[in-house]
Coordinates of C-alpha atoms in Angstrom, one line a residue:
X642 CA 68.9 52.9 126.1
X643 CA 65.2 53.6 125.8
X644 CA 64.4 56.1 123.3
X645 CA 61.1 56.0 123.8
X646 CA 61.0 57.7 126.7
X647 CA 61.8 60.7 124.6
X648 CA 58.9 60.3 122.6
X649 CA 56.8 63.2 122.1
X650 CA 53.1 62.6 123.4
X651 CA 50.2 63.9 121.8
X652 CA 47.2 64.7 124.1
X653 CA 44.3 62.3 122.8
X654 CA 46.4 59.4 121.5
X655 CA 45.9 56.1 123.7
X656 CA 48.2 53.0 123.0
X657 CA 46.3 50.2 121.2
X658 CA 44.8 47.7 124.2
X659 CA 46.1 44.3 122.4
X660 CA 50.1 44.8 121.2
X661 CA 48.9 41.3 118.9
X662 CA 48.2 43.8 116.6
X663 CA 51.0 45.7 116.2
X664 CA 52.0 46.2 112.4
X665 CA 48.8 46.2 111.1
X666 CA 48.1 48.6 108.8
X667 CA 44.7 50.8 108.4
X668 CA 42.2 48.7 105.9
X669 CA 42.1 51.7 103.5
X670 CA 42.4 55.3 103.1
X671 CA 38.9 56.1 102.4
X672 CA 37.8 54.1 105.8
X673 CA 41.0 55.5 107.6
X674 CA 40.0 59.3 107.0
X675 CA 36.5 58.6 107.7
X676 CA 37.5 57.4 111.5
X677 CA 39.6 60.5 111.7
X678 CA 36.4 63.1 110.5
X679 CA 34.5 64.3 113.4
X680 CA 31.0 66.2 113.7
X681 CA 30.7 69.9 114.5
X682 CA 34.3 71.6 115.4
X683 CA 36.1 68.7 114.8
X684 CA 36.5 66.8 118.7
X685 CA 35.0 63.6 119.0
X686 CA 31.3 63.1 120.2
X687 CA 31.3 62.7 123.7
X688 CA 31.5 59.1 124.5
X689 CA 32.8 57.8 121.7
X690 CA 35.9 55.6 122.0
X691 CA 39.1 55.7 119.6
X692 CA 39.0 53.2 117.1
X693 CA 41.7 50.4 117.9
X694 CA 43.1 50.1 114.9
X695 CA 44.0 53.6 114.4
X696 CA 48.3 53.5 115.6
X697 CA 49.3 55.9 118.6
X698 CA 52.8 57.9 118.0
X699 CA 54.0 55.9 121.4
X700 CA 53.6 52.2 119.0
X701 CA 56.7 53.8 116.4
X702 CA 60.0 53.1 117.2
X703 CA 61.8 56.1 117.7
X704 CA 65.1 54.8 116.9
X705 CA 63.7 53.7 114.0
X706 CA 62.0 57.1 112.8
X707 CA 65.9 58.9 113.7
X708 CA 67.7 56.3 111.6
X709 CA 65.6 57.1 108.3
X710 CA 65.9 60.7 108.3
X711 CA 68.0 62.1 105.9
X712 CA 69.3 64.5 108.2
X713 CA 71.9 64.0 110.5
X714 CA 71.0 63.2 113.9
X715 CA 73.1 62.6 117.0
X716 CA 72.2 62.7 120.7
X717 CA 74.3 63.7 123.6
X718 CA 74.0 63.5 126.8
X719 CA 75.9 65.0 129.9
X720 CA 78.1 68.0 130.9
X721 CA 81.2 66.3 128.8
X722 CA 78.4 66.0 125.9
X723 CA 79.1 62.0 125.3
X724 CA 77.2 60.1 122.8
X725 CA 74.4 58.3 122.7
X726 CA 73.2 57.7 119.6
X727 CA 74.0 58.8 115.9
X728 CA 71.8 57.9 112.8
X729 CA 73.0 56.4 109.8
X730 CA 73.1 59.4 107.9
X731 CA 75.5 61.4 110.4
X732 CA 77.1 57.6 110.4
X733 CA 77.8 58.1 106.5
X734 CA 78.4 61.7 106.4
X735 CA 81.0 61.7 109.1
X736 CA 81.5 57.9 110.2
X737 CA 80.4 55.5 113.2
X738 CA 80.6 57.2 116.3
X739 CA 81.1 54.7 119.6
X740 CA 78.7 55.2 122.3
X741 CA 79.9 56.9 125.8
X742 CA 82.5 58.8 124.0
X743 CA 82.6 62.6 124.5
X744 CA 82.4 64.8 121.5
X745 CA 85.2 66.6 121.7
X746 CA 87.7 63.5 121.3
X747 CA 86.0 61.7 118.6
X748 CA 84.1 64.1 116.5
X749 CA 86.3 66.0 114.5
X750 CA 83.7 67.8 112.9
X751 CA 82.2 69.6 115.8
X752 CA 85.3 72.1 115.8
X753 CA 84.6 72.6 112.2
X754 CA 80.7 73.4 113.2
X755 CA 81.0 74.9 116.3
X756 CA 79.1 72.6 118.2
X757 CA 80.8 72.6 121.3
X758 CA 80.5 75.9 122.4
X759 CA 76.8 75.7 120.8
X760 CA 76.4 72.6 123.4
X761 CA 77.5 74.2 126.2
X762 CA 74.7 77.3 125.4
X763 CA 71.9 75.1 125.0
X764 CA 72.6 73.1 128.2
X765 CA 73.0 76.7 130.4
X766 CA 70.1 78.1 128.7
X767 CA 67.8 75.4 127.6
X768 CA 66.9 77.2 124.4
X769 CA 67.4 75.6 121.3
X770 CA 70.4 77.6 119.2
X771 CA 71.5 77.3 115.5
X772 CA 74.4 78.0 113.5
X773 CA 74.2 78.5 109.6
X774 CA 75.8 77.5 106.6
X775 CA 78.8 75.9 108.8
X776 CA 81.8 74.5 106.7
X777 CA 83.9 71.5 107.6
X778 CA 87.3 70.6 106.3
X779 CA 86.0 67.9 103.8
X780 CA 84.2 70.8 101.6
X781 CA 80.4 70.2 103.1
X782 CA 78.5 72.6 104.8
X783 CA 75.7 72.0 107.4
X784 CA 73.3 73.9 108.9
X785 CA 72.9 72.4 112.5
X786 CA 70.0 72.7 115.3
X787 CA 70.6 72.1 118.6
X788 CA 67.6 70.9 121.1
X789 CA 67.6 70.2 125.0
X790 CA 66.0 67.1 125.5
X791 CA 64.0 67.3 129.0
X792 CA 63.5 63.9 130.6
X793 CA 63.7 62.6 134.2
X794 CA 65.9 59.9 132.7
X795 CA 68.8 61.7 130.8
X796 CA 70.5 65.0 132.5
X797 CA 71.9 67.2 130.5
X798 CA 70.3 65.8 127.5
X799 CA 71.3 67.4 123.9
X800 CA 69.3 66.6 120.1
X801 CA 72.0 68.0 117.3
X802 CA 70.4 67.9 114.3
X803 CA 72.4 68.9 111.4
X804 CA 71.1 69.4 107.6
X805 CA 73.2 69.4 104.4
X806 CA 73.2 72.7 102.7
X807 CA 76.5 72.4 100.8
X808 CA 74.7 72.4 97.5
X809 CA 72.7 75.6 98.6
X810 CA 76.4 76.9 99.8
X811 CA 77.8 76.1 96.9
X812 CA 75.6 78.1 94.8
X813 CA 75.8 81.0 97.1
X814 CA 79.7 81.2 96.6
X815 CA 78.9 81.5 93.2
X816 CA 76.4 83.7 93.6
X817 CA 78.6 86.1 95.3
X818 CA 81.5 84.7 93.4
X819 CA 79.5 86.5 90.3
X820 CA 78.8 89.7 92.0
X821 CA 82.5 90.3 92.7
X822 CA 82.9 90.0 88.9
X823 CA 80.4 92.1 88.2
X824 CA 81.9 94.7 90.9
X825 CA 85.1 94.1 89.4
X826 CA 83.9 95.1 85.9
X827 CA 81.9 98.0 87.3
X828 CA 84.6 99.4 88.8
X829 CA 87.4 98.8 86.3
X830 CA 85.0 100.4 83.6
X831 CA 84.2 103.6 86.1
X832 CA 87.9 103.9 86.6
X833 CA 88.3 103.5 83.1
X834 CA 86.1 106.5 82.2
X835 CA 87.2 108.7 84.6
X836 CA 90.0 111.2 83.7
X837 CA 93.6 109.5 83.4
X838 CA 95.5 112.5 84.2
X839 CA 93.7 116.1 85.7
X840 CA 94.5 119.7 83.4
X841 CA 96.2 121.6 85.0
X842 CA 95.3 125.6 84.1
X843 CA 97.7 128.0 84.8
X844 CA 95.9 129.9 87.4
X845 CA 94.3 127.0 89.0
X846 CA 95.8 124.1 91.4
X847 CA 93.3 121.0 91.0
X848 CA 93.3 117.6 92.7
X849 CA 90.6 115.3 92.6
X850 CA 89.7 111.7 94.2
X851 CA 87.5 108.7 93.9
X852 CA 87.1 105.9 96.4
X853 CA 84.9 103.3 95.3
X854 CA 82.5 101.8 97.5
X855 CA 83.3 98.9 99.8
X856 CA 82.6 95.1 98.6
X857 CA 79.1 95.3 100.1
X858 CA 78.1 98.3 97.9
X859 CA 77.8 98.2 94.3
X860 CA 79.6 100.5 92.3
X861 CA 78.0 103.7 91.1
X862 CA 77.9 106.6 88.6
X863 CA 80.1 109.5 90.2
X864 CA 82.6 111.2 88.1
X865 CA 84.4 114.4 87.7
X866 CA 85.9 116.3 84.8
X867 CA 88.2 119.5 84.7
X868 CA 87.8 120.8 81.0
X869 CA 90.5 124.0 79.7
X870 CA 88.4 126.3 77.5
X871 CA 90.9 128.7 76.3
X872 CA 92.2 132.2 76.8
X873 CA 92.8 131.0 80.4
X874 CA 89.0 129.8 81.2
X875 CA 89.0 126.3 83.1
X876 CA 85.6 123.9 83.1
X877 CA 85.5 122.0 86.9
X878 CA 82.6 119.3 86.9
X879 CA 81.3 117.0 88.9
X880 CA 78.5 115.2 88.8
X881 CA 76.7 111.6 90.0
X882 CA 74.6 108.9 88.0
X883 CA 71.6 107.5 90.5
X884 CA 72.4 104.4 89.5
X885 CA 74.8 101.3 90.3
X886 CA 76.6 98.5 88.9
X887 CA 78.4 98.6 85.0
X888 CA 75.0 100.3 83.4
X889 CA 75.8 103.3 86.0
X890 CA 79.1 103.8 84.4
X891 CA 78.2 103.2 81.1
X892 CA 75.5 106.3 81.4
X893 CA 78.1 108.5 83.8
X894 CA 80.8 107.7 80.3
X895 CA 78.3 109.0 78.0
X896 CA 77.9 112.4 79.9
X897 CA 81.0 112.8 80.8
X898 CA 81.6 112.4 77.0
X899 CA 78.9 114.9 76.3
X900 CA 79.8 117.8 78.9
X901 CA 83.2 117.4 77.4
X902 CA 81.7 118.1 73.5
X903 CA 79.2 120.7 74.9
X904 CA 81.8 122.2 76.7
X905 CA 83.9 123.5 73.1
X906 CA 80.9 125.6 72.2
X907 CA 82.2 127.6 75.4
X908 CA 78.5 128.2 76.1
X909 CA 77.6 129.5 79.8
X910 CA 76.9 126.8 82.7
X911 CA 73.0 126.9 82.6
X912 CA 72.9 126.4 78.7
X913 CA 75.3 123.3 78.6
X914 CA 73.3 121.4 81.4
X915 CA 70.0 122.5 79.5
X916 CA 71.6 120.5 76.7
X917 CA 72.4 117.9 78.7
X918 CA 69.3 117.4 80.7
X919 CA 67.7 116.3 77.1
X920 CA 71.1 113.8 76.2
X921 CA 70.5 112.5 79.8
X922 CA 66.8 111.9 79.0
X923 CA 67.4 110.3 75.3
X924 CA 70.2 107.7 77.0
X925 CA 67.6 106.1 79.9
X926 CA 64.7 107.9 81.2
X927 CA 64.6 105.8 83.9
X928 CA 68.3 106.9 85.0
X929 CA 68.6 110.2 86.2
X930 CA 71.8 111.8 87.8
X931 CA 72.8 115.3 89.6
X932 CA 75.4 117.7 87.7
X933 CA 77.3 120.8 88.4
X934 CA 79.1 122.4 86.0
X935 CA 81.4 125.9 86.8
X936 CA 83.4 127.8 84.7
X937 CA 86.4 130.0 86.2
X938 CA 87.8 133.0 84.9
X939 CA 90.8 134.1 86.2
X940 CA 90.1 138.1 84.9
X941 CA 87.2 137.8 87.2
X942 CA 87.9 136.2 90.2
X943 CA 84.7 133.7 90.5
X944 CA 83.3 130.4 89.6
X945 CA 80.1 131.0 87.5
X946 CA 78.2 127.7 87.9
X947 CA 74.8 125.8 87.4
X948 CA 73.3 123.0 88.8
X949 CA 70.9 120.0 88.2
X950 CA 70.0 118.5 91.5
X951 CA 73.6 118.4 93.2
X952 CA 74.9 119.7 96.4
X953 CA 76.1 123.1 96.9
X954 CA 80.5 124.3 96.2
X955 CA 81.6 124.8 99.2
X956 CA 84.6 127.5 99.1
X957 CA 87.5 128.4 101.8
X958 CA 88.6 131.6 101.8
X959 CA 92.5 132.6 102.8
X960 CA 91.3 132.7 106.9
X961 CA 89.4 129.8 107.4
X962 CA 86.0 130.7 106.9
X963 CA 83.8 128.7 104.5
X964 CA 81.1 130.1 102.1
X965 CA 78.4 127.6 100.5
X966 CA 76.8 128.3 97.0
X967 CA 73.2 129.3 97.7
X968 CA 72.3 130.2 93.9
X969 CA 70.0 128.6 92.2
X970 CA 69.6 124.9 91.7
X971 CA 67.2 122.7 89.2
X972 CA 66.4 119.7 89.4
X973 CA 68.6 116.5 88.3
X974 CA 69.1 115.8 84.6
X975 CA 67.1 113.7 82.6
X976 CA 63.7 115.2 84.6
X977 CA 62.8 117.6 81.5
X978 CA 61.2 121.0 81.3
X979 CA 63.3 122.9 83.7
X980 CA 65.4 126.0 82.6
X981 CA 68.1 126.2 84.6
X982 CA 69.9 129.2 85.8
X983 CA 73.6 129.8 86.3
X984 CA 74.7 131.5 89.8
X985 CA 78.2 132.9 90.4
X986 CA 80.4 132.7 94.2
X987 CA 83.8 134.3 94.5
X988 CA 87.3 132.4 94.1
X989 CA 90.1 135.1 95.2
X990 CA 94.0 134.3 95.5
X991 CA 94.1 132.1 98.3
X992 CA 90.9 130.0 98.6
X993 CA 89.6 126.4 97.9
X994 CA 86.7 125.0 96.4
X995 CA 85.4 122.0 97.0
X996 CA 83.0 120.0 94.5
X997 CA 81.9 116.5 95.9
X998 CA 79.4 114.2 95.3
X999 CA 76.6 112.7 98.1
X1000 CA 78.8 109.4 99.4
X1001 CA 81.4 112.0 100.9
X1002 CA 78.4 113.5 103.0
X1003 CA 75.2 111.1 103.1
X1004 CA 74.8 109.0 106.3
X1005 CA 72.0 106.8 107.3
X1006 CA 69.6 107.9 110.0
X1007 CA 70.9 111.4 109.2
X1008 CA 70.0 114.5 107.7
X1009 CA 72.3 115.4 104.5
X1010 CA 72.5 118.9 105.6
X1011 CA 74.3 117.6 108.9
X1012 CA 76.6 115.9 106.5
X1013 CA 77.5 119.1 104.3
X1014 CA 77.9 120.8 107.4
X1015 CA 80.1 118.4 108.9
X1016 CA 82.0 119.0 106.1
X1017 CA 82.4 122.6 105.7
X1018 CA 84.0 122.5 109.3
X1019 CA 86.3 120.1 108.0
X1020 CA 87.4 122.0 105.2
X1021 CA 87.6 125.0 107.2
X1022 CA 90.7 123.3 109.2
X1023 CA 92.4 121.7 105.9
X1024 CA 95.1 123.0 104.5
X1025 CA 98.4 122.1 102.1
X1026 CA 98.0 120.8 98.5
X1027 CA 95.2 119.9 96.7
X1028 CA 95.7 116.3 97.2
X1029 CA 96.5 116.4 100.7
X1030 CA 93.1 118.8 101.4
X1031 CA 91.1 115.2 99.4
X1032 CA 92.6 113.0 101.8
X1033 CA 91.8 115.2 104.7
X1034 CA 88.2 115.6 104.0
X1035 CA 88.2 111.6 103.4
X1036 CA 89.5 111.3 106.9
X1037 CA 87.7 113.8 108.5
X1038 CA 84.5 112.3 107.0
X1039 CA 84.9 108.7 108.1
X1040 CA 85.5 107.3 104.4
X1041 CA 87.1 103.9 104.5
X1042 CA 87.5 101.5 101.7
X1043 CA 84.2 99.8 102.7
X1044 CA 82.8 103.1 102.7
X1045 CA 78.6 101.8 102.0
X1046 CA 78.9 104.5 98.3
X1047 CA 81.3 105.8 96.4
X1048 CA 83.0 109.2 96.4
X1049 CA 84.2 111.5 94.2
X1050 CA 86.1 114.7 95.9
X1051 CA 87.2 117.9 93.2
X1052 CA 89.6 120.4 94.9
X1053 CA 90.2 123.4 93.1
X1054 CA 92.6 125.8 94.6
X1055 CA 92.9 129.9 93.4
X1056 CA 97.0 130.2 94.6
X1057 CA 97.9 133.5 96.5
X1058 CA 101.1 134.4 94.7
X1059 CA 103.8 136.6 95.8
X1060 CA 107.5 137.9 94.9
X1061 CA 108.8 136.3 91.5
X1062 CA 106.0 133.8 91.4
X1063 CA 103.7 137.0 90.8
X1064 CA 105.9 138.4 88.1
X1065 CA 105.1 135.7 86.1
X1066 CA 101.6 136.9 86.1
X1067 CA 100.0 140.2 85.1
X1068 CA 96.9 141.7 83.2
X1069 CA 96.4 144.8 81.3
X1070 CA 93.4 145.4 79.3
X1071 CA 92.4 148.5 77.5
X1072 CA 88.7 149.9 76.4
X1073 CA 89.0 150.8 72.2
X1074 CA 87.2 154.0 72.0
X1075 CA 86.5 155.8 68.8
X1076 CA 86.6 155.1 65.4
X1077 CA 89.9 153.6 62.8
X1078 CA 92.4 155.5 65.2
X1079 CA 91.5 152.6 68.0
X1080 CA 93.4 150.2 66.2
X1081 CA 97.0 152.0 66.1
X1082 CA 96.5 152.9 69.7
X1083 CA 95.4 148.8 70.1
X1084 CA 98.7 148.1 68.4
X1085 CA 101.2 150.9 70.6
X1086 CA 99.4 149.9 73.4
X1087 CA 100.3 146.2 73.1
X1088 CA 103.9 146.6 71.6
X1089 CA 104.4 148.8 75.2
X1090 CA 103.0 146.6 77.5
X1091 CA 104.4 143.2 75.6
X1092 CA 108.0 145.3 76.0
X1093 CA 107.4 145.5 79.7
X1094 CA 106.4 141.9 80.1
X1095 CA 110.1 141.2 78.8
X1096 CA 108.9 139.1 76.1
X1097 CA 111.1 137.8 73.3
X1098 CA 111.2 140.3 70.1
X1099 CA 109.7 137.6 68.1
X1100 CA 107.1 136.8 70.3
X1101 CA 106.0 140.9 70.9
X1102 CA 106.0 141.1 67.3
X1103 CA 103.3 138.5 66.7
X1104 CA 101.7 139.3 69.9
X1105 CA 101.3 142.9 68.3
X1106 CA 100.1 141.3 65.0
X1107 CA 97.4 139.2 66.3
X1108 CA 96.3 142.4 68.5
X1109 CA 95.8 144.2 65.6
X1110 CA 93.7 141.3 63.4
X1111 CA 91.5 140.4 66.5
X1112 CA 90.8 144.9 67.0
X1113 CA 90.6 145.4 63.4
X1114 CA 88.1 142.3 62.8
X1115 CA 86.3 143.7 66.1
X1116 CA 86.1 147.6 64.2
X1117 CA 84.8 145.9 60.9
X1118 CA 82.4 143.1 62.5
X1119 CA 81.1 143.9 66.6
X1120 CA 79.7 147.2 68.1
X1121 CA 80.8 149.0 71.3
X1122 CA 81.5 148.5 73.4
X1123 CA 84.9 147.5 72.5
X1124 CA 87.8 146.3 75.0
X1125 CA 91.3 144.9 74.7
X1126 CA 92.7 142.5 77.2
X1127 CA 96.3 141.2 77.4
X1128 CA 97.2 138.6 79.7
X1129 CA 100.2 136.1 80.6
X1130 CA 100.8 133.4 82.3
X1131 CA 103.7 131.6 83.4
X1132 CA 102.9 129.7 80.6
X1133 CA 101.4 131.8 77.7
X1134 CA 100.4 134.7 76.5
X1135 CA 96.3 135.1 76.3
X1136 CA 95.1 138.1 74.1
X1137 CA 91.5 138.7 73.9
X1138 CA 89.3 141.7 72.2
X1139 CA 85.6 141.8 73.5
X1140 CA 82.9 143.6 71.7
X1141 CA 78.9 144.2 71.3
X1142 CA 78.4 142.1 68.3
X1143 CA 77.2 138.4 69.2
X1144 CA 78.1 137.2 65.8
X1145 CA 80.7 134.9 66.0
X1146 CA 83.9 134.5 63.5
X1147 CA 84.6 131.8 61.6
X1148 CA 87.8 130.7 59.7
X1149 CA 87.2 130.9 56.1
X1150 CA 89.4 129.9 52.5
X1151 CA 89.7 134.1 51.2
X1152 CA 89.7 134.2 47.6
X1153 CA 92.6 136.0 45.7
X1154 CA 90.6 138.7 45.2
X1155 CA 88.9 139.4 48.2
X1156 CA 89.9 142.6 50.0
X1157 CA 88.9 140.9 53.8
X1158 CA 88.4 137.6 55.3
X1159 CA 92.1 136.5 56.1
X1160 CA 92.3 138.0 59.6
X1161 CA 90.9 134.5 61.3
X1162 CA 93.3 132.6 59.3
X1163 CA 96.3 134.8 60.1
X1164 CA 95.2 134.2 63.9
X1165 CA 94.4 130.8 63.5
X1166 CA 98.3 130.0 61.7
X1167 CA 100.5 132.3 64.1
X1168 CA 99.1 131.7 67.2
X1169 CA 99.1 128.3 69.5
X1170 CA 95.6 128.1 69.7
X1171 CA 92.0 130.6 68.9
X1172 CA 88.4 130.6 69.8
X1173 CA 85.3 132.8 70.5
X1174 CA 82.2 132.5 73.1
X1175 CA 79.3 134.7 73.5
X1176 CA 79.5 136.8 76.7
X1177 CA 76.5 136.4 79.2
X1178 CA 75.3 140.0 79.0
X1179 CA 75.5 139.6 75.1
X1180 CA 78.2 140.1 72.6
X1181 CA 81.2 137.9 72.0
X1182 CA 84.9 137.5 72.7
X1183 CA 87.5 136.6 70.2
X1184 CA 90.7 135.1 72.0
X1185 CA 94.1 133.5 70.8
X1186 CA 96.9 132.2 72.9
X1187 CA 100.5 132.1 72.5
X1188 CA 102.9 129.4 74.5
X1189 CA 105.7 131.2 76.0
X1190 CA 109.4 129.6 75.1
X1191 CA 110.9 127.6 78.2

């Protein structure tokens, strides 16, 4: 077969007049570039001839030129794609093909490339096509061209040109190879920081969910903490590292860390993320991340919360309807000079909240606020436990395991109880008026109300001896106002005496002649646990706890 009929012609070559010539070679490169410069635009004066000795493309040997590329050439010809021609190089890389057969019984490797499907395109469409990075069963991978070859003489005429890219391949696999580990790590490390096993308050049903994003997404900062503060207070946060990859988690671990130590000085929402905003700029300024922190007391019926940059609680109430935190919000942590404000939003028996981070709701080509949206509707159709209410919303908002971000989901339920369930939980507080004759009317009041409760003896008696430490420290120490509030559980007993005075107590060794100072330590030995906080519209409460026999 004549391959030089498929020859490409260049307009302005002319074949040499006397073939006696053919192999000579140009007498030097200085003298060979000067025959190729030309005056003025660069085309030849008018009337000048070409040199003779200067080779046309038409005087190579096309067969020649295919056989010392180093990639593989084959060329096909007719609807059943037989072979004409293959170069030494497909030759070596796949073996001697015969000429005339078709390439579906003796090329093995075209099912591994794809080539016959790819033949059959580029004959119906004349349009060159390519398939990538192509694997075959002997480890190599290829990346192969196909070109229709238009000549009078050949119908159906196909150029496959296939290059060797298994080294490139190779080092992609690895490549990627390498960012699974690093996924891996990041993920295993996330998990790793995130909390093991969820508190569970006494007042409070809490489930809570992370879903890692899918293999295309890297790994980032999201976490969620629920913290129990004492004398029945419970700490829900939630919060997300703008970040990705293992130095995400590393910097969502260390906050974590630090809301959970800022969280023990019981200070109010807006001061603990004040204190974190400066941790958050101390550990990578470059790294910031959004934060809510909410605190829930069950004596008041409301989350009191602040936030740095995050999206708003969303809470359910008993009927359905669902109310969004509108309160104030700063901006994320680690920005700096910003004093952020707490905001409050009610929690009666019978609703949910919902604290989430921005994978549950952010879409691409879509506004966020359609996203929150989409997710208050949701939540205003889920019902059952806490855990089932996460897997609903992770239904409801399309979050698959190659979700493109990760997720965290906190939902906190405030039960409706009823019947014997509510027995188990009752309140009575009592404001301390007066001068010294507040304390015995403290201690009667608590002996009655502990009787009622149908608390063991032992148990009233102590209960009416911490009541009378905590009033009689309050009457020596704090300033009206002055209240008393007793409160159990179904699994303690929470007594707590509020007063005026923002000084706080602290336990201290009394000497063996000191007159006062033992109260604290009488607290601090009797009871389970003790504590004190400021109150927001200043003063303090002093609080101990007692666990209630099985």
């Amino acid at each position: 077969m004549n391959f030089t009929r498929w020859s490409a012609r260049l307009p302005g070559t002319q074949r040499r007049a006397a073939r006696g010539t053919e192999g000579s070679v140009p007498a030097a490169r200085g003298e060979y570039g000067q025959q190729l410069e030309q005056p003025g635009d660069g085309t030849a004066e008018p009337g000048a001839a070409a040199d003779p000795d200067v080779p046309a493309l038409e005087d190579f040997s096309v067969r020649e030129l295919l056989g010392r590329l180093p990639g593989l050439v084959a060329l096909v010809y007719g609807q059943e794609h037989r072979i004409a021609y293959v170069n030494d190089a497909y030759a070596a890389a796949f073996g001697p093909r015969p000429a005339g057969a078709t390439v579906a019984d003796t090329c093995p490797e075209a099912e591994d490339l794809g080539l016959l499907p790819l033949l059959d395109q580029v004959l119906r469409s004349g349009k060159p096509r390519t398939v990538k990075s192509r694997r075959t069963q002997d480890g190599g991978s290829y990346t192969v061209t196909c070109l229709p070859v238009d000549s009078p003489h050949i119908e159906g005429g196909v150029l496959v040109h296939a290059t060797d890219v298994t080294d490139h391949a190779d080092a992609a696999e690895r490549l990627r190879a390498s960012e699974r580990r690093h996924r891996e790590t990041a993920v295993t490390l996330q998990c790793s920081l995130l909390p093991q096993e969820l508190e569970q308050p006494d007042d409070l049903r809490i489930a809570a969910t992370y879903q890692p994003g899918g293999t295309d997404a890297a790994v980032g900062g999201d976490w969620y903490d629920v913290i129990t503060l004492g004398a029945g207070r419970t700490a829900l946060v939630i919060g997300d590292v703008m970040g990705r990859g293992v130095r995400a988690a590393a910097v969502m671990g260390q906050l974590r860390t630090a809301v959970r130590a800022y969280a023990r000085l019981d200070l109010p929402p807006h001061e603990v993320l004040q204190l974190l905003d400066g941790l958050a700029a101390e550990i990578d300024a470059s790294q910031i991340a959004t934060c809510v922190y909410a605190i829930h007391d069950p004596s008041e019926g409301k989350l009191v919360y602040a936030s740095a940059g995050h999206l708003p609680i969303l809470v359910r109430d008993e009927d359905g309807t669902v109310r969004r935190a509108e309160d104030p919000t700063g901006p994320p942590l680690g920005t700096g000079g910003w004093l952020h404000a707490s905001g409050s939003i009610a929690l009666p028996p019978g609703s949910t909240a919902v604290l989430y981070t921005d994978g549950l709701v952010e879409r691409r080509r879509e506004d966020i606020d359609e996203g929150v949206e989409a997710l208050a509707r949701a939540l205003s159709g889920a019902s059952g436990t806490p855990q089932v209410v996460c897997d609903r919303l992770l239904r409801a908002l399309g979050v698959t395991a190659e979700h493109d971000d990760d997720v965290a989901v906190l939902v906190v339920q405030h039960p409706s109880r009823e019947g014997t369930d509510a027995e188990l939980f009752h309140n009575a507080a009592l404001e301390l008026l007066g001068g010294v004759e507040a304390a015995p009317r403290a201690r009667a009041f608590a002996s009655g109300v502990l009787a009622s409760w149908r608390f063991p003896v032992e148990l009233c008696d102590l209960g009416v001896l911490a009541t009378s430490e905590l009033v009689a420290n309050s009457l020596q120490h704090g300033t009206p106002p002055m209240r008393l509030r007793l409160r159990r559980t179904d699994r303690r007993l929470i007594i707590e005496v509020t007063d005026g005075d923002d000084h706080l107590p602290r336990r201290r060794k009394a000497e063996t002649e000191d007159e006062a100072g033992r109260g604290i330590s009488i607290i601090a030995t009797i009871a389970s646990s003790w504590g004190s906080r400021r109150t927001p519209g200043g003063g303090k409460a002093v609080w101990c706890e007692f666990a209630l026999p099985n």
